[in-house]
XYZ file of C-alpha atoms in Angstrom:
224
model
C -16.744 -11.607 5.559
C -16.641 -14.571 3.180
C -16.338 -15.138 -0.542
C -17.194 -18.369 -2.323
C -15.513 -18.453 -5.704
C -17.143 -21.805 -6.469
C -20.713 -20.694 -5.743
C -20.016 -17.069 -6.792
C -21.418 -15.633 -3.590
C -20.327 -12.853 -1.230
C -21.385 -12.901 2.425
C -21.501 -9.599 4.333
C -21.233 -9.012 8.083
C -24.942 -8.153 8.347
C -25.850 -11.641 7.092
C -26.688 -10.558 3.536
C -25.482 -13.004 0.900
C -25.488 -12.041 -2.769
C -24.636 -13.807 -6.005
C -22.317 -12.210 -8.513
C -21.748 -12.679 -12.229
C -18.397 -10.874 -12.225
C -16.298 -9.947 -9.220
C -13.828 -7.045 -9.325
C -11.530 -7.265 -6.328
C -9.577 -4.244 -5.058
C -8.769 -5.739 -1.655
C -5.109 -6.518 -0.942
C -4.383 -9.954 -2.397
C -3.648 -11.588 1.018
C -6.868 -10.138 2.479
C -8.861 -11.351 -0.505
C -7.508 -14.901 -0.247
C -8.195 -14.837 3.501
C -11.895 -14.230 2.787
C -12.156 -17.013 0.193
C -13.433 -20.358 1.459
C -11.694 -23.707 0.922
C -8.256 -22.356 -0.011
C -5.632 -25.100 -0.537
C -2.747 -25.167 1.925
C -0.278 -24.614 -0.932
C -1.967 -21.308 -1.768
C -2.008 -20.274 1.878
C 1.731 -20.968 1.932
C 2.220 -18.830 -1.189
C 0.270 -15.950 0.352
C 2.569 -16.031 3.389
C 5.534 -15.464 1.063
C 4.107 -12.158 -0.191
C 5.691 -9.254 1.629
C 5.014 -5.553 1.828
C 5.870 -2.670 4.082
C 3.459 -1.121 6.541
C 3.428 2.630 7.046
C 3.372 4.474 10.351
C 2.623 8.176 9.849
C 3.581 10.674 12.519
C 2.089 14.183 12.267
C 3.962 16.856 14.185
C 3.039 20.507 14.584
C 5.424 23.112 15.925
C 4.323 26.548 17.058
C 7.273 28.220 15.366
C 7.969 29.472 11.866
C 9.326 26.975 9.346
C 13.119 26.828 9.358
C 13.825 25.080 6.041
C 12.142 25.790 2.661
C 12.010 22.114 1.628
C 8.765 20.294 0.861
C 10.372 16.853 1.137
C 13.364 15.659 3.111
C 14.789 12.134 2.867
C 16.595 10.741 5.888
C 18.912 7.769 5.339
C 20.121 7.417 8.922
C 19.384 3.784 9.836
C 19.630 4.665 13.523
C 16.469 6.755 13.182
C 12.837 5.862 12.513
C 12.249 8.836 10.196
C 12.536 8.169 6.460
C 10.646 10.643 4.263
C 9.620 13.905 5.904
C 6.987 16.166 4.347
C 6.642 19.770 5.473
C 2.889 20.025 4.981
C 2.503 23.751 5.602
C 4.592 24.406 2.471
C 2.176 22.431 0.288
C -0.435 25.195 0.571
C -0.125 28.962 0.521
C 0.476 30.245 4.031
C 1.204 33.972 4.022
C 1.690 34.157 7.782
C 3.998 31.119 8.044
C 3.872 31.293 11.824
C 3.942 27.533 12.401
C 5.292 24.361 10.799
C 3.665 20.985 10.219
C 5.547 17.816 9.400
C 4.363 14.375 8.366
C 7.013 11.727 8.932
C 6.933 8.289 7.302
C 8.164 5.273 9.277
C 8.215 1.834 7.648
C 7.951 -1.689 9.033
C 7.598 -5.159 7.508
C 7.896 -8.858 8.308
C 11.637 -8.348 7.898
C 11.635 -5.279 10.140
C 8.734 -5.660 12.587
C 7.513 -2.919 14.886
C 8.836 -3.572 18.368
C 7.861 -0.401 20.255
C 4.429 1.044 20.989
C 2.933 3.645 18.665
C 3.288 6.296 21.345
C 6.974 5.519 21.904
C 7.775 5.650 18.195
C 5.894 8.935 17.745
C 7.817 10.473 20.634
C 11.146 9.268 19.230
C 10.267 10.667 15.790
C 9.523 14.045 17.349
C 12.899 13.993 19.090
C 14.548 13.103 15.774
C 13.131 16.227 14.130
C 14.509 18.283 17.000
C 17.888 16.550 16.694
C 17.973 17.247 12.932
C 17.260 20.897 13.603
C 13.953 20.936 11.728
C 12.020 22.174 14.768
C 12.781 23.411 18.271
C 9.553 22.455 20.014
C 6.579 20.153 19.560
C 3.118 21.610 20.004
C 0.963 18.705 18.810
C 1.676 15.143 17.715
C -0.567 12.415 16.294
C -0.070 9.177 14.410
C -1.758 6.691 12.107
C -0.944 3.105 11.075
C -1.477 1.899 7.494
C -1.000 -1.876 7.106
C -0.282 -1.892 3.355
C 2.260 0.541 1.934
C 4.745 -0.723 -0.685
C 5.116 -4.176 -2.206
C 8.475 -5.845 -1.514
C 9.695 -7.467 -4.717
C 11.986 -10.111 -3.263
C 13.110 -13.425 -4.784
C 10.067 -15.341 -3.463
C 7.434 -12.947 -4.717
C 7.120 -13.906 -8.398
C 6.669 -17.656 -7.901
C 4.279 -17.199 -4.990
C 2.197 -14.656 -6.902
C 2.100 -16.877 -9.992
C 0.892 -19.830 -7.916
C -1.968 -17.733 -6.532
C -2.974 -16.389 -9.948
C -2.822 -19.851 -11.528
C -5.158 -21.186 -8.831
C -7.534 -18.261 -9.328
C -7.685 -19.076 -13.058
C -10.027 -21.949 -12.231
C -12.461 -19.397 -10.817
C -12.514 -17.023 -13.772
C -9.287 -15.032 -13.543
C -7.719 -14.425 -16.937
C -3.935 -14.270 -16.714
C -2.357 -11.208 -18.331
C 1.035 -11.004 -20.032
C 2.370 -8.564 -17.442
C 0.548 -9.760 -14.317
C 3.838 -10.630 -12.608
C 5.686 -7.477 -13.679
C 6.109 -4.855 -10.930
C 5.190 -2.085 -13.381
C 2.703 -1.786 -16.231
C 3.642 -0.066 -19.476
C 0.265 1.360 -20.448
C 1.445 2.424 -23.905
C 2.488 -1.123 -24.753
C -0.152 -3.059 -22.850
C -2.473 -4.743 -25.304
C -6.156 -4.998 -24.633
C -7.000 -8.540 -23.603
C -9.676 -10.229 -25.691
C -11.884 -10.369 -22.627
C -11.801 -10.467 -18.852
C -13.079 -13.440 -16.954
C -15.519 -13.513 -14.073
C -12.794 -12.583 -11.582
C -10.856 -9.355 -12.086
C -8.104 -7.862 -9.919
C -7.654 -4.094 -9.833
C -5.251 -1.823 -8.003
C -1.833 -1.830 -6.356
C -2.522 -4.364 -3.630
C -5.034 -6.564 -5.435
C -2.664 -7.023 -8.367
C 0.397 -6.844 -6.087
C 2.128 -4.265 -8.291
C 4.040 -1.042 -7.876
C 1.072 1.115 -8.884
C 0.808 4.857 -8.386
C -2.584 6.586 -8.217
C -2.603 7.207 -11.966
C -1.914 3.503 -12.593
C -5.000 2.606 -10.567
C -7.104 5.027 -12.625
C -5.694 3.613 -15.862
C -6.420 0.091 -14.628
C -10.065 1.017 -14.192
C -10.114 2.567 -17.659
C -8.457 -0.543 -19.070
C -11.032 -2.860 -17.513
C -14.087 -0.940 -18.659
C -12.925 0.295 -22.079
């Protein structure tokens, strides 16, 4: 619930406070800074400039046989909520193929905030699948919200991120040559002489466009 970078302590919700020698943070960068005590207003302002999309997943099951043989469908109709549509029953062997399951991705952000309730959006997404001819009926529908999805690399991001990293340098973060690059070239990335007492790891902690394999390679890079 609170991190003191000056005292090198971490306070947990059960009241336990521990000291650390090195801290590896995998929390999203804004969430991490929110937990740190005594953050300057300039850094708070920089954090507010960081943007990402949030993901709203709608799971839809139809009691009928799959109509289309496509695993993934991309929808570019801006009048609809649906973006990427995954036909989940095709991802595993299903010899009977008597039903179809879809997972639909819907994205929001500070630039495109969610204005309807979760239930309303899920219902509209189901109707969109019917309208597109992917299904004829809806048997079950569920949904899930994920606050951090993809980093938005806009014109404010690099300066804001650099300001945050430069401030964290005073608490043991070692800047890396590519720490502001959206991607990491693992074949070219040189091994830093050493890491400091504060290490960032993962897509949201480093605020990068990391895939799952990048996150694994980051862990390997830190501990090799």
